[in-house]
Amino acid sequence: MKYTKALLLSGMILVSAFAKAQSLEKEIKAVESKVIEWRRDFHQNPELGNREFKTAEKIAAHLKSLGIEVQTGVAKTGVVGILKGKRDGKVVALRADIDALPVEERVDLPFKSTAKGTYRGNEVPVMHACGHDTHIAILMGVAEVLAKNNDFAGTVKFIFQPAEEGAPPGEEGGAELMVKEGVLKNPDVDAIFGLHIGAGQDIGTIAYKAGGIMAASQSFEINVKGKQSHGSTPWTSIDPIMASVKIIDGLQTIISRESPLTQEAAVLSIGKINAGVRSNIIPESAQIIGTLRTLDYDMQAMINKRMQEMVPAIAAAYRAEATVDISKGYPITYNHLDLTAQMLPSMEKAAGKENVKLIKAITGAEDFSFFQKEVPGVYFFLGGKTPGDTNAAPHHTPDFYIDESGLLLGVKTFVQMTTDYLGS
């Protein structure tokens, strides 16, 4: 008799779990049209980092409509929502970045951005050229689904983060400021999950990697001082442009000849050179601005040291002077090994095992890494490319495009990871 009762109870539990899963699946599918609508609205109305005022208002209004506790003005324009389950338990955070870029959109969409903003004192076109609009919409969808299905143990903290692309010069911002202001406290977060849409990755797929998945990023500025003279008499000058060319050439040898690239990747790129005013004047000074990407902290320290040694030495060889200033930058985006292993089955349940791909690390960077320095985290990539598209534009470009039919998997994966992590 006891055995029969146990079987009946076990069967009832299985039926209940199946019914719950079916209900959740139905709620996820029902939110798809809203997610797409929200995404289009954010895409048409993008805002730059630390200036996401209207974006934050829309997010806060949605969370409040769900009965979620809302905090605004976090790290300037960030929004945090706190959803408690029906029982006590762990705290998991889900993060979406909300800022856009100073890029002019070329894609002919009904919801194309024609917005303008101010960047470094200049009026610029503004576009969600990295997909943060999709991240916002996905997390708003997750919030709606979980608010209606909060039969879990624990708490979900929804973090809508400003300025992932970097705060304006002279300002703090982004994940680092959120951490500084205590976003992972009260209640204390046990784990954090984040995603990024991939314009070059097929919809319906998830890409992941345990350990370092994205590089540490540092920007650097080199200032070269020479002696101004007429262009017709270069021997009376100390040419900072010539010295700059040799400095740039020399810096690349740190990567090609001194970095153990079979251990981890490293990239050093120059993004801007500024010098001179006209063709027949050798200027007094030149400026070089660039970025360094590394996936190993020992390699980063070595490259930083060699840059500090090499830059003034090369300048001196051409009778010039030079200084190099290297930013602290973003840490390595590091997926906690045990947590990644724990969450992999959840990703596979959401997308299908055959659609979850193990990848190698990439040299892009993410300030989600600041959260991961404080608590265990998992960051993954969500496909945003139409299958068969062989000409997908890269991120941060005017032709950047996302296939919206891939967004629902983002909602499903976040919901699956959250409910599996918290349990019932």
Short mmCIF file of C-alpha atoms in Angstrom, two decimals:
data_model
loop_
_atom_site.label_atom_id
_atom_site.label_comp_id
_atom_site.label_asym_id
_atom_site.label_seq_id
_atom_site.Cartn_x
_atom_site.Cartn_y
_atom_site.Cartn_z
CA MET A 1 0.00 0.00 0.00
CA LYS A 2 2.81 2.41 0.96
CA TYR A 3 4.59 1.55 -2.28
CA THR A 4 1.42 2.30 -4.28
CA LYS A 5 0.98 5.64 -2.49
CA ALA A 6 4.61 6.52 -3.20
CA LEU A 7 4.13 5.74 -6.87
CA LEU A 8 0.98 7.84 -6.99
CA LEU A 9 2.74 10.73 -5.25
CA SER A 10 5.70 10.45 -7.61
CA GLY A 11 3.36 10.42 -10.58
CA MET A 12 1.49 13.47 -9.30
CA ILE A 13 4.76 15.33 -8.87
CA LEU A 14 5.83 14.47 -12.42
CA VAL A 15 2.46 15.54 -13.82
CA SER A 16 2.64 18.79 -11.83
CA ALA A 17 6.19 19.51 -13.05
CA PHE A 18 5.16 18.78 -16.65
CA ALA A 19 2.13 21.05 -16.37
CA LYS A 20 4.29 23.79 -14.87
CA ALA A 21 6.82 23.47 -17.68
CA GLN A 22 4.05 23.58 -20.29
CA SER A 23 2.55 26.69 -18.69
CA LEU A 24 5.96 28.38 -18.64
CA GLU A 25 6.55 27.51 -22.30
CA LYS A 26 3.19 29.03 -23.17
CA GLU A 27 4.02 32.24 -21.28
CA ILE A 28 7.39 32.50 -23.05
CA LYS A 29 5.82 32.14 -26.49
CA ALA A 30 3.12 34.66 -25.61
CA VAL A 31 5.67 37.37 -24.82
CA GLU A 32 7.49 37.18 -28.18
CA SER A 33 5.43 39.85 -29.95
CA LYS A 34 5.96 42.23 -27.03
CA VAL A 35 9.71 41.60 -27.04
CA ILE A 36 9.90 42.47 -30.73
CA GLU A 37 7.75 45.57 -30.23
CA TRP A 38 9.94 46.76 -27.33
CA ARG A 39 13.09 46.08 -29.32
CA ARG A 40 11.86 48.17 -32.24
CA ASP A 41 10.94 51.05 -29.96
CA PHE A 42 14.37 51.06 -28.30
CA HIS A 43 16.04 50.70 -31.68
CA GLN A 44 14.24 53.73 -33.05
CA ASN A 45 14.99 55.77 -29.92
CA PRO A 46 18.60 54.97 -28.93
CA GLU A 47 20.57 56.91 -26.31
CA LEU A 48 24.30 57.11 -25.61
CA GLY A 49 25.99 55.93 -22.40
CA ASN A 50 25.03 57.73 -19.17
CA ARG A 51 22.30 59.52 -21.15
CA GLU A 52 19.75 56.69 -21.39
CA PHE A 53 17.02 58.72 -19.66
CA LYS A 54 13.96 57.75 -21.75
CA THR A 55 15.21 54.19 -22.08
CA ALA A 56 15.38 53.89 -18.30
CA GLU A 57 11.91 55.39 -17.90
CA LYS A 58 10.40 52.77 -20.22
CA ILE A 59 12.18 49.93 -18.46
CA ALA A 60 11.15 51.13 -14.99
CA ALA A 61 7.53 51.61 -16.03
CA HIS A 62 7.37 48.05 -17.38
CA LEU A 63 8.90 46.50 -14.25
CA LYS A 64 6.56 48.49 -12.00
CA SER A 65 3.57 47.32 -14.03
CA LEU A 66 4.58 43.75 -13.16
CA GLY A 67 4.67 44.47 -9.43
CA ILE A 68 8.44 44.22 -9.32
CA GLU A 69 10.34 46.37 -6.82
CA VAL A 70 12.24 48.99 -8.83
CA GLN A 71 15.33 51.09 -8.18
CA THR A 72 16.24 53.88 -10.61
CA GLY A 73 19.21 56.21 -11.01
CA VAL A 74 21.65 53.37 -10.30
CA ALA A 75 25.06 54.26 -11.76
CA LYS A 76 23.41 57.41 -13.18
CA THR A 77 20.76 55.92 -15.50
CA GLY A 78 20.61 52.24 -14.56
CA VAL A 79 17.46 50.41 -13.48
CA VAL A 80 17.31 47.46 -11.09
CA GLY A 81 14.27 45.27 -10.50
CA ILE A 82 13.90 42.81 -7.61
CA LEU A 83 11.48 39.90 -7.90
CA LYS A 84 11.02 37.60 -4.92
CA GLY A 85 9.94 34.01 -5.31
CA LYS A 86 7.40 32.29 -3.10
CA ARG A 87 10.08 30.77 -0.90
CA ASP A 88 13.48 31.86 0.42
CA GLY A 89 16.55 30.82 -1.50
CA LYS A 90 19.51 32.05 -3.51
CA VAL A 91 19.72 35.32 -5.41
CA VAL A 92 20.45 35.33 -9.14
CA ALA A 93 21.05 38.46 -11.21
CA LEU A 94 20.29 38.86 -14.92
CA ARG A 95 21.93 41.73 -16.78
CA ALA A 96 21.16 43.68 -19.95
CA ASP A 97 23.18 46.66 -21.20
CA ILE A 98 21.11 49.57 -22.49
CA ASP A 99 23.36 52.12 -24.26
CA ALA A 100 23.80 52.81 -27.98
CA LEU A 101 26.70 54.01 -30.14
CA PRO A 102 27.62 57.13 -32.18
CA VAL A 103 26.96 55.36 -35.49
CA GLU A 104 24.67 56.39 -38.37
CA GLU A 105 22.34 53.60 -39.44
CA ARG A 106 22.27 52.58 -43.12
CA VAL A 107 19.88 49.64 -42.87
CA ASP A 108 16.50 50.52 -44.39
CA LEU A 109 14.10 49.50 -41.61
CA PRO A 110 10.64 50.88 -40.76
CA PHE A 111 12.06 51.54 -37.27
CA LYS A 112 15.42 52.86 -38.46
CA SER A 113 17.16 55.24 -36.07
CA THR A 114 17.46 58.89 -37.04
CA ALA A 115 18.34 59.95 -33.50
CA LYS A 116 21.10 62.40 -32.65
CA GLY A 117 23.20 62.77 -29.53
CA THR A 118 26.28 64.52 -28.21
CA TYR A 119 29.61 62.68 -28.12
CA ARG A 120 32.87 64.39 -27.14
CA GLY A 121 31.22 67.77 -27.64
CA ASN A 122 29.97 67.04 -31.15
CA GLU A 123 26.48 66.23 -32.42
CA VAL A 124 26.49 62.67 -33.75
CA PRO A 125 24.01 60.14 -35.14
CA VAL A 126 23.05 57.46 -32.64
CA MET A 127 22.27 53.79 -33.34
CA HIS A 128 21.94 50.53 -31.47
CA ALA A 129 24.78 49.11 -33.54
CA CYS A 130 25.69 46.39 -31.05
CA GLY A 131 22.28 44.93 -30.27
CA HIS A 132 21.76 46.32 -26.79
CA ASP A 133 18.18 47.12 -27.80
CA THR A 134 17.60 43.36 -28.13
CA HIS A 135 19.19 42.74 -24.74
CA ILE A 136 16.80 45.20 -23.07
CA ALA A 137 13.74 43.72 -24.76
CA ILE A 138 14.78 40.14 -23.93
CA LEU A 139 15.26 40.92 -20.24
CA MET A 140 11.95 42.81 -20.09
CA GLY A 141 10.33 39.69 -21.53
CA VAL A 142 12.06 37.49 -18.94
CA ALA A 143 10.81 39.81 -16.19
CA GLU A 144 7.24 39.48 -17.46
CA VAL A 145 7.40 35.69 -17.65
CA LEU A 146 8.98 35.25 -14.22
CA ALA A 147 6.70 37.80 -12.54
CA LYS A 148 3.74 35.66 -13.64
CA ASN A 149 5.51 32.42 -12.66
CA ASN A 150 7.33 33.18 -9.42
CA ASP A 151 6.83 29.75 -7.88
CA PHE A 152 10.54 29.42 -7.21
CA ALA A 153 12.82 29.57 -4.19
CA GLY A 154 14.88 32.73 -4.06
CA THR A 155 15.11 36.13 -5.70
CA VAL A 156 15.79 37.43 -9.20
CA LYS A 157 17.58 40.76 -9.61
CA PHE A 158 17.14 42.34 -13.05
CA ILE A 159 20.05 44.67 -13.82
CA PHE A 160 19.61 47.10 -16.72
CA GLN A 161 23.08 48.61 -17.03
CA PRO A 162 24.05 51.89 -18.71
CA ALA A 163 27.31 52.80 -20.44
CA GLU A 164 28.64 49.36 -21.34
CA GLU A 165 30.39 50.95 -24.31
CA GLY A 166 32.13 53.31 -21.90
CA ALA A 167 31.17 56.43 -20.01
CA PRO A 168 31.74 59.88 -21.57
CA PRO A 169 35.23 61.30 -20.90
CA GLY A 170 35.56 62.53 -17.34
CA GLU A 171 32.61 60.46 -16.07
CA GLU A 172 32.27 57.15 -14.27
CA GLY A 173 29.79 54.61 -15.52
CA GLY A 174 28.91 51.11 -16.55
CA ALA A 175 29.20 47.87 -14.62
CA GLU A 176 32.16 49.10 -12.59
CA LEU A 177 30.15 51.99 -11.17
CA MET A 178 27.16 49.72 -10.56
CA VAL A 179 29.37 47.39 -8.51
CA LYS A 180 30.83 50.37 -6.66
CA GLU A 181 27.32 51.54 -5.79
CA GLY A 182 26.41 48.10 -4.41
CA VAL A 183 24.20 46.62 -7.12
CA LEU A 184 25.30 43.11 -6.14
CA LYS A 185 24.29 43.71 -2.52
CA ASN A 186 21.00 43.98 -0.61
CA PRO A 187 20.10 41.26 -1.43
CA ASP A 188 23.53 39.75 -2.02
CA VAL A 189 23.81 38.12 -5.43
CA ASP A 190 25.01 34.50 -5.56
CA ALA A 191 25.38 34.24 -9.35
CA ILE A 192 24.91 36.43 -12.41
CA PHE A 193 24.01 35.60 -16.02
CA GLY A 194 24.41 37.74 -19.13
CA LEU A 195 24.05 37.37 -22.88
CA HIS A 196 25.08 39.15 -26.07
CA ILE A 197 23.35 38.94 -29.42
CA GLY A 198 25.64 37.86 -32.27
CA ALA A 199 25.04 39.36 -35.72
CA GLY A 200 27.29 36.71 -37.27
CA GLN A 201 25.85 33.74 -35.37
CA ASP A 202 22.83 31.78 -36.65
CA ILE A 203 19.53 32.29 -34.88
CA GLY A 204 18.50 29.35 -32.71
CA THR A 205 22.02 28.81 -31.43
CA ILE A 206 23.92 29.56 -28.24
CA ALA A 207 27.70 29.86 -28.04
CA TYR A 208 29.60 29.49 -24.78
CA LYS A 209 33.00 28.85 -23.25
CA ALA A 210 34.07 28.10 -19.68
CA GLY A 211 36.88 30.30 -18.34
CA GLY A 212 37.96 33.37 -20.31
CA ILE A 213 35.44 33.98 -23.09
CA MET A 214 36.25 37.63 -23.86
CA ALA A 215 39.44 39.63 -23.51
CA ALA A 216 40.56 42.23 -21.04
CA SER A 217 40.51 45.61 -22.78
CA GLN A 218 42.77 48.59 -22.18
CA SER A 219 42.94 51.85 -24.09
CA PHE A 220 46.19 53.77 -24.31
CA GLU A 221 47.28 57.26 -25.31
CA ILE A 222 50.76 58.16 -26.47
CA ASN A 223 51.86 61.79 -26.71
CA VAL A 224 54.95 62.56 -28.76
CA LYS A 225 56.74 65.90 -28.44
CA GLY A 226 59.08 67.15 -31.16
CA LYS A 227 60.11 70.50 -32.61
CA GLN A 228 58.07 72.40 -35.18
CA SER A 229 59.60 73.57 -38.45
CA HIS A 230 58.88 74.31 -42.09
CA GLY A 231 58.19 71.25 -44.19
CA SER A 232 60.90 72.26 -46.66
CA THR A 233 63.63 72.00 -43.99
CA PRO A 234 62.96 68.83 -41.99
CA TRP A 235 66.55 68.84 -40.66
CA THR A 236 65.62 71.86 -38.54
CA SER A 237 62.76 69.95 -36.91
CA ILE A 238 62.33 67.04 -34.54
CA ASP A 239 59.60 65.23 -36.45
CA PRO A 240 56.97 63.76 -34.07
CA ILE A 241 55.14 62.12 -36.98
CA MET A 242 58.19 60.11 -38.00
CA ALA A 243 58.75 59.14 -34.37
CA SER A 244 55.08 58.11 -34.12
CA VAL A 245 55.35 55.86 -37.17
CA LYS A 246 58.34 54.08 -35.64
CA ILE A 247 56.59 53.79 -32.27
CA ILE A 248 53.56 52.15 -33.91
CA ASP A 249 55.83 49.77 -35.82
CA GLY A 250 57.74 48.93 -32.66
CA LEU A 251 54.62 48.27 -30.57
CA GLN A 252 53.51 45.55 -32.98
CA THR A 253 56.74 43.64 -32.34
CA ILE A 254 55.67 43.25 -28.70
CA ILE A 255 52.78 41.15 -30.01
CA SER A 256 54.57 39.39 -32.87
CA ARG A 257 57.93 38.75 -31.19
CA GLU A 258 57.47 38.88 -27.41
CA SER A 259 53.98 37.55 -26.61
CA PRO A 260 53.44 33.77 -26.26
CA LEU A 261 50.49 33.68 -28.65
CA THR A 262 50.15 29.89 -28.49
CA GLN A 263 49.20 30.40 -24.84
CA GLU A 264 46.53 33.06 -25.36
CA ALA A 265 45.64 35.67 -27.96
CA ALA A 266 46.73 39.30 -27.71
CA VAL A 267 45.89 42.21 -30.01
CA LEU A 268 47.25 45.76 -30.15
CA SER A 269 45.50 48.16 -32.54
CA ILE A 270 45.92 51.85 -33.26
CA GLY A 271 42.60 53.63 -33.72
CA LYS A 272 43.61 57.26 -34.08
CA ILE A 273 46.63 59.42 -34.96
CA ASN A 274 46.36 63.16 -34.58
CA ALA A 275 49.09 65.55 -35.75
CA GLY A 276 49.64 68.67 -37.78
CA VAL A 277 47.48 71.33 -39.43
CA ARG A 278 48.78 71.70 -43.01
CA SER A 279 51.04 70.16 -45.64
CA ASN A 280 54.12 72.37 -45.23
CA ILE A 281 54.42 72.44 -41.43
CA ILE A 282 56.12 69.69 -39.46
CA PRO A 283 54.18 69.90 -36.20
CA GLU A 284 55.44 70.13 -32.66
CA SER A 285 53.46 67.18 -31.34
CA ALA A 286 51.52 64.06 -32.26
CA GLN A 287 49.03 61.85 -30.46
CA ILE A 288 48.45 58.11 -30.87
CA ILE A 289 45.39 56.37 -29.41
CA GLY A 290 44.84 52.62 -29.42
CA THR A 291 43.52 49.52 -27.69
CA LEU A 292 45.13 46.43 -26.19
CA ARG A 293 43.25 43.13 -25.82
CA THR A 294 44.60 40.25 -23.72
CA LEU A 295 43.26 36.97 -22.31
CA ASP A 296 45.98 36.40 -19.72
CA TYR A 297 46.84 38.81 -16.90
CA ASP A 298 50.55 37.91 -16.91
CA MET A 299 50.73 38.67 -20.63
CA GLN A 300 48.88 41.92 -20.04
CA ALA A 301 51.39 42.97 -17.38
CA MET A 302 54.32 42.08 -19.65
CA ILE A 303 52.93 44.01 -22.63
CA ASN A 304 52.13 47.04 -20.45
CA LYS A 305 55.70 47.00 -19.11
CA ARG A 306 57.24 46.72 -22.56
CA MET A 307 55.06 49.54 -23.88
CA GLN A 308 56.26 51.80 -21.07
CA GLU A 309 59.88 50.87 -21.87
CA MET A 310 59.67 50.96 -25.66
CA VAL A 311 57.68 54.14 -26.38
CA PRO A 312 60.08 56.69 -24.81
CA ALA A 313 63.11 54.77 -26.07
CA ILE A 314 61.97 54.79 -29.70
CA ALA A 315 61.02 58.46 -29.46
CA ALA A 316 64.48 59.26 -28.05
CA ALA A 317 66.11 57.49 -31.00
CA TYR A 318 64.50 60.16 -33.20
CA ARG A 319 65.37 62.99 -30.73
CA ALA A 320 61.73 63.28 -29.63
CA GLU A 321 60.08 62.71 -26.26
CA ALA A 322 57.07 60.51 -25.63
CA THR A 323 54.82 59.43 -22.78
CA VAL A 324 52.35 56.55 -22.70
CA ASP A 325 49.24 56.40 -20.52
CA ILE A 326 47.50 53.00 -20.30
CA SER A 327 44.02 52.74 -18.78
CA LYS A 328 42.99 50.12 -16.25
CA GLY A 329 40.27 49.06 -18.69
CA TYR A 330 37.95 46.07 -18.49
CA PRO A 331 38.96 42.74 -16.91
CA ILE A 332 38.75 39.39 -18.68
CA THR A 333 35.17 38.18 -19.07
CA TYR A 334 35.63 34.96 -17.13
CA ASN A 335 32.93 32.30 -16.95
CA HIS A 336 33.08 30.50 -13.61
CA LEU A 337 34.06 26.91 -14.37
CA ASP A 338 31.69 25.09 -12.00
CA LEU A 339 28.77 27.44 -12.66
CA THR A 340 29.21 27.07 -16.43
CA ALA A 341 29.14 23.28 -16.08
CA GLN A 342 26.03 23.58 -13.91
CA MET A 343 24.22 25.82 -16.39
CA LEU A 344 25.19 24.02 -19.60
CA PRO A 345 22.27 21.53 -19.34
CA SER A 346 19.91 24.51 -18.94
CA MET A 347 21.23 26.08 -22.15
CA GLU A 348 20.83 22.73 -23.90
CA LYS A 349 17.26 22.36 -22.65
CA ALA A 350 16.43 25.81 -23.97
CA ALA A 351 18.07 25.58 -27.38
CA GLY A 352 18.49 21.85 -27.97
CA LYS A 353 21.83 20.17 -27.34
CA GLU A 354 22.81 20.29 -31.02
CA ASN A 355 22.39 24.08 -31.04
CA VAL A 356 24.71 24.86 -28.12
CA LYS A 357 28.22 25.43 -29.47
CA LEU A 358 31.52 25.49 -27.60
CA ILE A 359 33.68 28.31 -28.96
CA LYS A 360 37.17 29.68 -28.48
CA ALA A 361 37.74 32.99 -26.70
CA ILE A 362 37.30 36.19 -28.67
CA THR A 363 39.26 39.43 -28.38
CA GLY A 364 36.20 41.60 -27.93
CA ALA A 365 35.66 42.89 -24.39
CA GLU A 366 32.71 43.29 -22.03
CA ASP A 367 32.33 45.19 -18.78
CA PHE A 368 30.11 42.34 -17.56
CA SER A 369 33.53 41.20 -16.37
CA PHE A 370 33.31 43.63 -13.43
CA PHE A 371 30.31 41.68 -12.11
CA GLN A 372 32.18 38.41 -12.59
CA LYS A 373 35.10 39.68 -10.50
CA GLU A 374 32.69 39.91 -7.55
CA VAL A 375 30.40 36.88 -7.98
CA PRO A 376 30.38 33.73 -10.15
CA GLY A 377 28.93 34.48 -13.57
CA VAL A 378 28.12 32.95 -16.95
CA TYR A 379 28.09 34.99 -20.16
CA PHE A 380 27.00 33.50 -23.48
CA PHE A 381 26.23 34.51 -27.06
CA LEU A 382 22.79 34.31 -28.68
CA GLY A 383 22.42 33.90 -32.43
CA GLY A 384 21.02 36.87 -34.32
CA LYS A 385 21.81 36.02 -37.96
CA THR A 386 19.41 34.65 -40.54
CA PRO A 387 20.70 31.19 -41.57
CA GLY A 388 22.29 31.32 -45.01
CA ASP A 389 23.23 35.00 -44.75
CA THR A 390 26.86 35.05 -45.85
CA ASN A 391 27.27 38.81 -45.70
CA ALA A 392 26.30 39.73 -42.14
CA ALA A 393 27.67 43.13 -41.11
CA PRO A 394 29.89 43.28 -38.03
CA HIS A 395 28.87 44.92 -34.77
CA HIS A 396 29.54 48.66 -34.40
CA THR A 397 28.91 49.32 -38.09
CA PRO A 398 26.15 51.24 -39.96
CA ASP A 399 24.89 48.03 -41.60
CA PHE A 400 24.51 46.04 -38.37
CA TYR A 401 21.33 43.95 -38.50
CA ILE A 402 19.60 41.45 -36.22
CA ASP A 403 17.02 38.80 -37.17
CA GLU A 404 14.32 39.29 -34.52
CA SER A 405 13.09 35.70 -34.76
CA GLY A 406 16.10 34.75 -32.64
CA LEU A 407 15.10 36.86 -29.63
CA LEU A 408 12.65 34.39 -28.10
CA LEU A 409 15.46 31.91 -27.47
CA GLY A 410 17.14 34.58 -25.33
CA VAL A 411 14.03 34.82 -23.17
CA LYS A 412 13.71 31.05 -22.98
CA THR A 413 17.36 30.54 -22.05
CA PHE A 414 17.37 33.17 -19.31
CA VAL A 415 14.15 31.75 -17.85
CA GLN A 416 15.48 28.18 -18.00
CA MET A 417 18.81 29.09 -16.40
CA THR A 418 17.10 31.13 -13.68
CA THR A 419 14.51 28.55 -12.69
CA ASP A 420 17.03 25.72 -12.80
CA TYR A 421 19.51 27.67 -10.70
CA LEU A 422 16.97 28.69 -8.07
CA GLY A 423 15.00 25.46 -8.09
CA SER A 424 11.47 25.17 -6.74
#
